CSV table of C-alpha atoms in Angstrom, one decimal:
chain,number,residue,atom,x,y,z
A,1,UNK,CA,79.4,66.0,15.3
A,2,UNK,CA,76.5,66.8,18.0
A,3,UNK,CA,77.8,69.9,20.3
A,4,UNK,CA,78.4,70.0,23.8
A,5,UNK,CA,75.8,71.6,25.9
A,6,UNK,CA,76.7,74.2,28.3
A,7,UNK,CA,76.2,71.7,31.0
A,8,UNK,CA,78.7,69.1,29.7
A,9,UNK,CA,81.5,71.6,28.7
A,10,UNK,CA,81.3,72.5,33.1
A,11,UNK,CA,81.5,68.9,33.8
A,12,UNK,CA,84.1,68.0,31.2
A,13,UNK,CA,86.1,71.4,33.3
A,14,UNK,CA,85.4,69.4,36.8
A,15,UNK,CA,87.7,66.8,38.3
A,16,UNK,CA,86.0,63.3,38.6
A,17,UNK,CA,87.0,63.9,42.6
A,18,UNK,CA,85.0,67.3,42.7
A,19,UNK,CA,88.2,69.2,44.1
A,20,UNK,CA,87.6,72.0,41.5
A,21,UNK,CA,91.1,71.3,39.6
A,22,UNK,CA,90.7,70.7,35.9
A,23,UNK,CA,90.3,72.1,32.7
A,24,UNK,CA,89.8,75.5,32.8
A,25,UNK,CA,85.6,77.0,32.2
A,26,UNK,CA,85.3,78.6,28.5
A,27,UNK,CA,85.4,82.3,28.9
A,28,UNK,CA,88.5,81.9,32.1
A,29,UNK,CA,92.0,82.2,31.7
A,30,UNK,CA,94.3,79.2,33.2
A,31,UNK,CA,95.8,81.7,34.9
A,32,UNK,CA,93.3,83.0,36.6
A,33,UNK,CA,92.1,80.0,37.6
A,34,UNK,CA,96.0,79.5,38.9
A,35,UNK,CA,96.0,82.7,40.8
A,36,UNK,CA,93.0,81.9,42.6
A,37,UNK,CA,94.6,78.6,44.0
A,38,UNK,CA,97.8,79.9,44.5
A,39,UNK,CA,96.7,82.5,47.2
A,40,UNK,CA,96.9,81.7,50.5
A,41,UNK,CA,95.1,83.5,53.6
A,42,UNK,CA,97.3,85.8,55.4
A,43,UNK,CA,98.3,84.4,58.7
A,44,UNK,CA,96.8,85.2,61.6
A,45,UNK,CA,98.9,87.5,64.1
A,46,UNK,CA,99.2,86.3,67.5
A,47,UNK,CA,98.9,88.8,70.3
A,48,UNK,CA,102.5,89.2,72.4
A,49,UNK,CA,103.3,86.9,75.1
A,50,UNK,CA,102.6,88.1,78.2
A,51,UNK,CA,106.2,89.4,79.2
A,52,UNK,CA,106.7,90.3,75.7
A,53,UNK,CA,104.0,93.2,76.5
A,54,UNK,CA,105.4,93.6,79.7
A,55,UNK,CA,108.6,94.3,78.3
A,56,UNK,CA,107.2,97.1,76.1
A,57,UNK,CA,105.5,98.3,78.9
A,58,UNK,CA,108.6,99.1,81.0
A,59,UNK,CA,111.0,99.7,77.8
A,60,UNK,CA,112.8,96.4,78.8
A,61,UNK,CA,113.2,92.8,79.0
A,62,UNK,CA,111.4,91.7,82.2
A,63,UNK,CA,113.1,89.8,84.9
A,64,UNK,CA,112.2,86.4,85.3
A,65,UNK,CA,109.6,85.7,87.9
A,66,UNK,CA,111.0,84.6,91.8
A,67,UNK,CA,111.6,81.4,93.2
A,68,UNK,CA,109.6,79.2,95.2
A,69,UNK,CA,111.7,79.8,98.3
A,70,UNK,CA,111.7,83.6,97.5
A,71,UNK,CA,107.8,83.2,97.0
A,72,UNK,CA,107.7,81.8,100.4
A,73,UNK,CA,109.7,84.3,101.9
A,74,UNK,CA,107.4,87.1,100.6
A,75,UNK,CA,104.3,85.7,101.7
A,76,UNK,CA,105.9,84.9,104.9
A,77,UNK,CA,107.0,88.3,106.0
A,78,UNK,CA,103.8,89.9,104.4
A,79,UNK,CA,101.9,88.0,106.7
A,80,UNK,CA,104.3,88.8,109.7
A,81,UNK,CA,103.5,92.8,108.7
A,82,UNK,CA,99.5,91.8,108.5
A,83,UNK,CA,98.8,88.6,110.7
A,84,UNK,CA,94.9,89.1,110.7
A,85,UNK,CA,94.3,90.9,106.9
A,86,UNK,CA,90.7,92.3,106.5
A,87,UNK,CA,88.9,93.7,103.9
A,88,UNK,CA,87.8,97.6,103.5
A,89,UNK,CA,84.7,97.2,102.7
A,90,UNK,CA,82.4,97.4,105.3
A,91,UNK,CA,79.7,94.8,105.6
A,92,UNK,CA,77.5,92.9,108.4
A,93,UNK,CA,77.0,89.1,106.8
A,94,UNK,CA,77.8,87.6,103.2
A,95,UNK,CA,74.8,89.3,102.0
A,96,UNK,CA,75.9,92.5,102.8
A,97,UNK,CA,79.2,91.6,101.9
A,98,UNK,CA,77.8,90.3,98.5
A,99,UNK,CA,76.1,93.6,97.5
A,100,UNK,CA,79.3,95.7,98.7
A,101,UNK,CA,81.6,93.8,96.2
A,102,UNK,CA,79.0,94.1,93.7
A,103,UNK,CA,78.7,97.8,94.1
A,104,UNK,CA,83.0,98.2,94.2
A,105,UNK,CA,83.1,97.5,90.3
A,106,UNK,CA,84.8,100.6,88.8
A,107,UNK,CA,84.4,102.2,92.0
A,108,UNK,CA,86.5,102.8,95.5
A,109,UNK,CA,86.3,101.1,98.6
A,110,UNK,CA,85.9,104.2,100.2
A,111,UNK,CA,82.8,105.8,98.3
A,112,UNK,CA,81.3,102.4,98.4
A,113,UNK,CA,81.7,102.2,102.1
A,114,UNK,CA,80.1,105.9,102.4
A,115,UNK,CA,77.4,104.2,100.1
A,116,UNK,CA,76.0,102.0,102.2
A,117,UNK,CA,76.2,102.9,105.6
A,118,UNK,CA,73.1,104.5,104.6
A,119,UNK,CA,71.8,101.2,103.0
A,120,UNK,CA,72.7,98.4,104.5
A,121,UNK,CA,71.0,100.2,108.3
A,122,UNK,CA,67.9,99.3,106.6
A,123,UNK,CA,68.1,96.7,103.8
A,124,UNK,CA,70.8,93.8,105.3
A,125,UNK,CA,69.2,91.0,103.9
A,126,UNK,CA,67.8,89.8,100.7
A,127,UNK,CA,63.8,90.5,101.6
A,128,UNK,CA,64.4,93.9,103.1
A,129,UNK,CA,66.3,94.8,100.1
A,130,UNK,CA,63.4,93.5,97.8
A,131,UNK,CA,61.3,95.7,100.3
A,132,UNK,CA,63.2,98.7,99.6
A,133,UNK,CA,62.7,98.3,95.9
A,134,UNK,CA,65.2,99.5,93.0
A,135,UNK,CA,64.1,103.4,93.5
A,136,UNK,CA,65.2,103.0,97.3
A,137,UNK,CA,68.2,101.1,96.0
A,138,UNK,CA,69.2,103.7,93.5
A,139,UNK,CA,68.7,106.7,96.2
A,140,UNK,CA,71.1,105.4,98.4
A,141,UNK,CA,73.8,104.6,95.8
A,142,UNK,CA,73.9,107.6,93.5
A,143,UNK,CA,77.3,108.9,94.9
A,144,UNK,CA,78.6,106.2,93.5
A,145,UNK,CA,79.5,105.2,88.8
A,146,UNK,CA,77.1,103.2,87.2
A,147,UNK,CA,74.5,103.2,90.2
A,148,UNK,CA,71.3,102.8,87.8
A,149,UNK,CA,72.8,99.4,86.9
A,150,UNK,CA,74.1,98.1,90.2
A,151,UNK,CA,70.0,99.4,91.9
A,152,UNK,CA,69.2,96.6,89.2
A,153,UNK,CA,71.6,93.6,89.7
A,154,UNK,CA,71.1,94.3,93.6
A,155,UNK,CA,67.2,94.0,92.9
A,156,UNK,CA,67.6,91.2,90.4
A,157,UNK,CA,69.9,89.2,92.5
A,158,UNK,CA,68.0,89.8,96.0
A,159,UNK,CA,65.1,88.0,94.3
A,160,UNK,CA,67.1,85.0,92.9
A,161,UNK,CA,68.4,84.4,96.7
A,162,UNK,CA,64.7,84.7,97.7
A,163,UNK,CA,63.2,82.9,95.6
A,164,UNK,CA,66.2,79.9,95.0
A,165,UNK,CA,68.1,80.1,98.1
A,166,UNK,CA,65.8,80.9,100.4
A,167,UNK,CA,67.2,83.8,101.4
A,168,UNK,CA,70.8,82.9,102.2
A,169,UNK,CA,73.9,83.3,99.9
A,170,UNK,CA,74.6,80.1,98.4
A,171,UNK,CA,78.3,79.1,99.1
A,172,UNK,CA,79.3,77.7,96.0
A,173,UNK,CA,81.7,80.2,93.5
A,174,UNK,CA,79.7,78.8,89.9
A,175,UNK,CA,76.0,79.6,91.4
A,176,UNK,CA,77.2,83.0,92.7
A,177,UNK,CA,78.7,83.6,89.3
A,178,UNK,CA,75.3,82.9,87.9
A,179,UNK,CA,73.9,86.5,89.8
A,180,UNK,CA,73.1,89.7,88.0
A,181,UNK,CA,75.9,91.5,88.5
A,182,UNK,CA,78.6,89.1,90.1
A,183,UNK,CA,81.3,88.0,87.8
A,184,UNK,CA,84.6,86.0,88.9
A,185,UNK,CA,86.2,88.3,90.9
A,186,UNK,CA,83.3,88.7,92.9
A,187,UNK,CA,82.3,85.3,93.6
A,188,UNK,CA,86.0,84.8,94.2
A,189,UNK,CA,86.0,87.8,97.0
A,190,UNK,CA,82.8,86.3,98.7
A,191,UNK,CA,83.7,83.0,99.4
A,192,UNK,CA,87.1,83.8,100.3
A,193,UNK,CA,85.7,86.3,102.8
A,194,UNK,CA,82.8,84.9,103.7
A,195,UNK,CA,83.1,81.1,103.4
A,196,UNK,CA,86.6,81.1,104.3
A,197,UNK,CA,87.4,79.8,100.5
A,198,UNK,CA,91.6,80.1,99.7
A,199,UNK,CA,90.4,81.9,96.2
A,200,UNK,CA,92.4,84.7,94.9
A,201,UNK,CA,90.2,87.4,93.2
A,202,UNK,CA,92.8,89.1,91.2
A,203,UNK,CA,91.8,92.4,90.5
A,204,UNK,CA,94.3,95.4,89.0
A,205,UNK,CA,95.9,95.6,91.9
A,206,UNK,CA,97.2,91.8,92.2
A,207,UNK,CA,97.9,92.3,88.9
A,208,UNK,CA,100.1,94.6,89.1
A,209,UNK,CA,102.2,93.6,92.0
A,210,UNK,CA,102.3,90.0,90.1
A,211,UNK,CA,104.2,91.7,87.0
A,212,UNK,CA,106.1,94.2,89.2
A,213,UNK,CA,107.6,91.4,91.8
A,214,UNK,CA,106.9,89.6,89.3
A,215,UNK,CA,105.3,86.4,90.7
A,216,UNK,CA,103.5,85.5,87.5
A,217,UNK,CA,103.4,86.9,83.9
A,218,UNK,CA,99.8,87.0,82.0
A,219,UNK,CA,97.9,89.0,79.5
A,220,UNK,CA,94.8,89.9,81.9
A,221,UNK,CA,93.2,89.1,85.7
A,222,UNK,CA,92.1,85.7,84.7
A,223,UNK,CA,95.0,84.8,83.0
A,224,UNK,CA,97.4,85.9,86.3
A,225,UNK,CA,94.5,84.0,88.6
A,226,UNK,CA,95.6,80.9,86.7
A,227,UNK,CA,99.1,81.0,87.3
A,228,UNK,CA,99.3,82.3,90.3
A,229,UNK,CA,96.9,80.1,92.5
A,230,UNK,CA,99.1,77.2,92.1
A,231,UNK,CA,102.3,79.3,93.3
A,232,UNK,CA,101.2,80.7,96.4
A,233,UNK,CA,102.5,78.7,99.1
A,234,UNK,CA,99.7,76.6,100.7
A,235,UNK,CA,100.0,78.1,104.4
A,236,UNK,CA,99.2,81.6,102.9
A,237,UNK,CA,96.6,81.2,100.3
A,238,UNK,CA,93.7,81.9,102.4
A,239,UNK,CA,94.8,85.5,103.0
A,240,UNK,CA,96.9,85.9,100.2
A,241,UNK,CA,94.0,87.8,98.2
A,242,UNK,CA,94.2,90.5,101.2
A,243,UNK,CA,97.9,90.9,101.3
A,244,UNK,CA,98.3,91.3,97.8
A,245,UNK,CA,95.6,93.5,97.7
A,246,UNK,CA,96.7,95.9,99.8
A,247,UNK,CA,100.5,95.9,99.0
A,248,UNK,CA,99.2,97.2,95.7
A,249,UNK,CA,96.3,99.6,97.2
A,250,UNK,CA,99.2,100.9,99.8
A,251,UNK,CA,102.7,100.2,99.1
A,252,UNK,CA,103.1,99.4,95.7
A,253,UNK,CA,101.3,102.3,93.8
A,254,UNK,CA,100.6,102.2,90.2
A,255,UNK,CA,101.9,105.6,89.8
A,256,UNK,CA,104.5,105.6,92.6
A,257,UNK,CA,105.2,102.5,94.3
A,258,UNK,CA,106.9,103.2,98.1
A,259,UNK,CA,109.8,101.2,97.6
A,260,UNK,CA,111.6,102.4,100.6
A,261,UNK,CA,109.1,101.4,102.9
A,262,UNK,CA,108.4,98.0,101.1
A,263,UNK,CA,108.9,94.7,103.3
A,264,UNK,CA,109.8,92.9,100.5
A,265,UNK,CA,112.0,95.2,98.5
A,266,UNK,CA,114.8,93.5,98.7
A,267,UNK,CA,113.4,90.3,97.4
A,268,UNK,CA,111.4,92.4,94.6
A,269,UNK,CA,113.2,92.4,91.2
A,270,UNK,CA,111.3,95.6,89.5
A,271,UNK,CA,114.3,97.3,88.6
A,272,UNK,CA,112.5,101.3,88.5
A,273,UNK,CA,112.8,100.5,92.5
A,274,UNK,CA,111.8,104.5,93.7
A,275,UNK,CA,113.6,106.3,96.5
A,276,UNK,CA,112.7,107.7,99.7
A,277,UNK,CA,111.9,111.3,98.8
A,278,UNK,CA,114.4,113.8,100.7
A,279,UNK,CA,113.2,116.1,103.4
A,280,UNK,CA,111.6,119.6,101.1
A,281,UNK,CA,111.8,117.6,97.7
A,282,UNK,CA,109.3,116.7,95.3
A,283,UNK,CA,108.2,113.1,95.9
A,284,UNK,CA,110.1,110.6,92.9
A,285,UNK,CA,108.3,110.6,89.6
A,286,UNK,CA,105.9,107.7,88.2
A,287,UNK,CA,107.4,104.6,87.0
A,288,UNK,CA,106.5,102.4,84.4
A,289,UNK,CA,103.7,100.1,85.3
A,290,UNK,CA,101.7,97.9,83.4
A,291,UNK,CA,97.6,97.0,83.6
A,292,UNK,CA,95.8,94.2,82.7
A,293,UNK,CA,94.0,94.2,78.7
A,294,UNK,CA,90.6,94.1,80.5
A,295,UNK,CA,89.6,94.1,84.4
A,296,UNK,CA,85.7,92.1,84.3
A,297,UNK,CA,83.0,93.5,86.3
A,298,UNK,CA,83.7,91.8,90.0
């Protein structure tokens, strides 16, 4: 009787349906062959709900998140402490107010506003800017982190608005996100400022004050602008970015949150609520607080 080939001893191995499954190749065990099939991959592991992490962020299981009445009530008196809420960084037009906001990533209000009062004097629009050029940029901003990058994205962006926009600051949130050096936050803080826009730009601040009150729960700022929006009562959401803002930046520290000054304490449900510090005694110690995964260039 003729032998096989090699080649018909493989296909006599192989299923007719080509799923692999048959007799075993000369020269491989069954069991092998049954091993190999038998492992699975190892599932993947989810990362913790947001309250989950919150929870081990404070040691605790984290209260639920308020009402819509209390939500109300919160907004309401915040507003009542800060009818008219503006901004701290100082700027002249949404230009102005564009390159501010893009100089503010990982940077304060304050050493951006010491910044450019010696920039914006003589570069307040797109053209003079481009005039200036990225060395004259880059002088001007050195006090402040990262400024090689920012004299770029200010040059890169000027030109765009030049040469697209003719010169004006186009108020629509996906073009602006389309800029060197402007991200979602940013766009977000322009054309709630400038345009008038009810956006929330969450940045760590919001964030924080979300989980501590907590209004929402999520794993970073994105993830808290999506579920937050939608909860803000509608009479407060074009200033609701500000209030927020500087609750966090003012009242409700990161390290030390003033809880006995807070106009919404009572309606708060962090439960490491601080004390007022008595006259001569240290102030109260940090409490447990909780920041977002990753805070995106504004």
């Amino acid at each position: 009787m003729r032998s096989k080939s090699p080649e018909e001893t493989v296909a006599d191995a192989a299923p007719a349906d080509g799923s692999g499954e048959g007799r075993p190749v000369r020269g491989r065990s069954a069991s092998a062959a049954t091993a190999k099939k038998a492992s699975k991959p190892k599932p993947r592991t989810s990362k913790p709900k947001p309250a989950a992490k919150f929870a081990g962020a404070i040691g605790r299981k984290p209260p639920r998140p308020v009402d819509a009445e209390t939500r109300r009530e919160i907004f309401r008196r915040l507003a009542a402490a800060d009818p008219d809420p503006r901004s701290d960084l100082e700027y002249t037009n949404p230009f102005t107010l564009l390159v501010a906001v893009v100089l503010s990533a990982q940077a304060t209000d304050a050493g951006v506003n010491k910044a450019t009062r010696g920039l914006f004097p003589v570069a307040d629009t797109p053209a003079a800017m481009l005039a200036l050029g990225e060395e004259g940029v880059r002088e001007r901003i050195k006090t402040i982190g990262l400024f090689n990058a920012k004299a770029k994205n200010v040059i890169a962006l000027s030109r765009i608005l030049v040469e697209e926009h003719g010169g004006a600051v186009p108020a629509d949130r996906s073009v602006l996100e389309t800029l060197p050096g402007v991200g979602r936050k940013t766009a977000a803080v322009v054309m709630n400022v400038a345009f008038g826009e009810p956006t929330l730009a969450v940045d760590t601040h919001i964030f924080r004050v979300s989980h501590r009150i907590p209004l929402a729960y999520g794993r970073d700022t994105d993830a808290i602008e999506a579920a937050l929006t939608p909860l803000v009562p509608e009479p407060y959401r074009r200033n609701a970015h500000h209030w927020l803002i500087l609750h966090g930046r003012y009242v409700c520290k990161a390290r030390k949150p003033e809880c006995w000054r807070c106009a919404i304490a009572d309606l708060c449900r962090f439960p490491d609520k601080t004390p007022a510090p008595k006259p001569g005694k240290a102030k109260p110690g940090a409490a447990p607080t909780i920041e977002p995964e990753e805070d995106p260039s504004p």
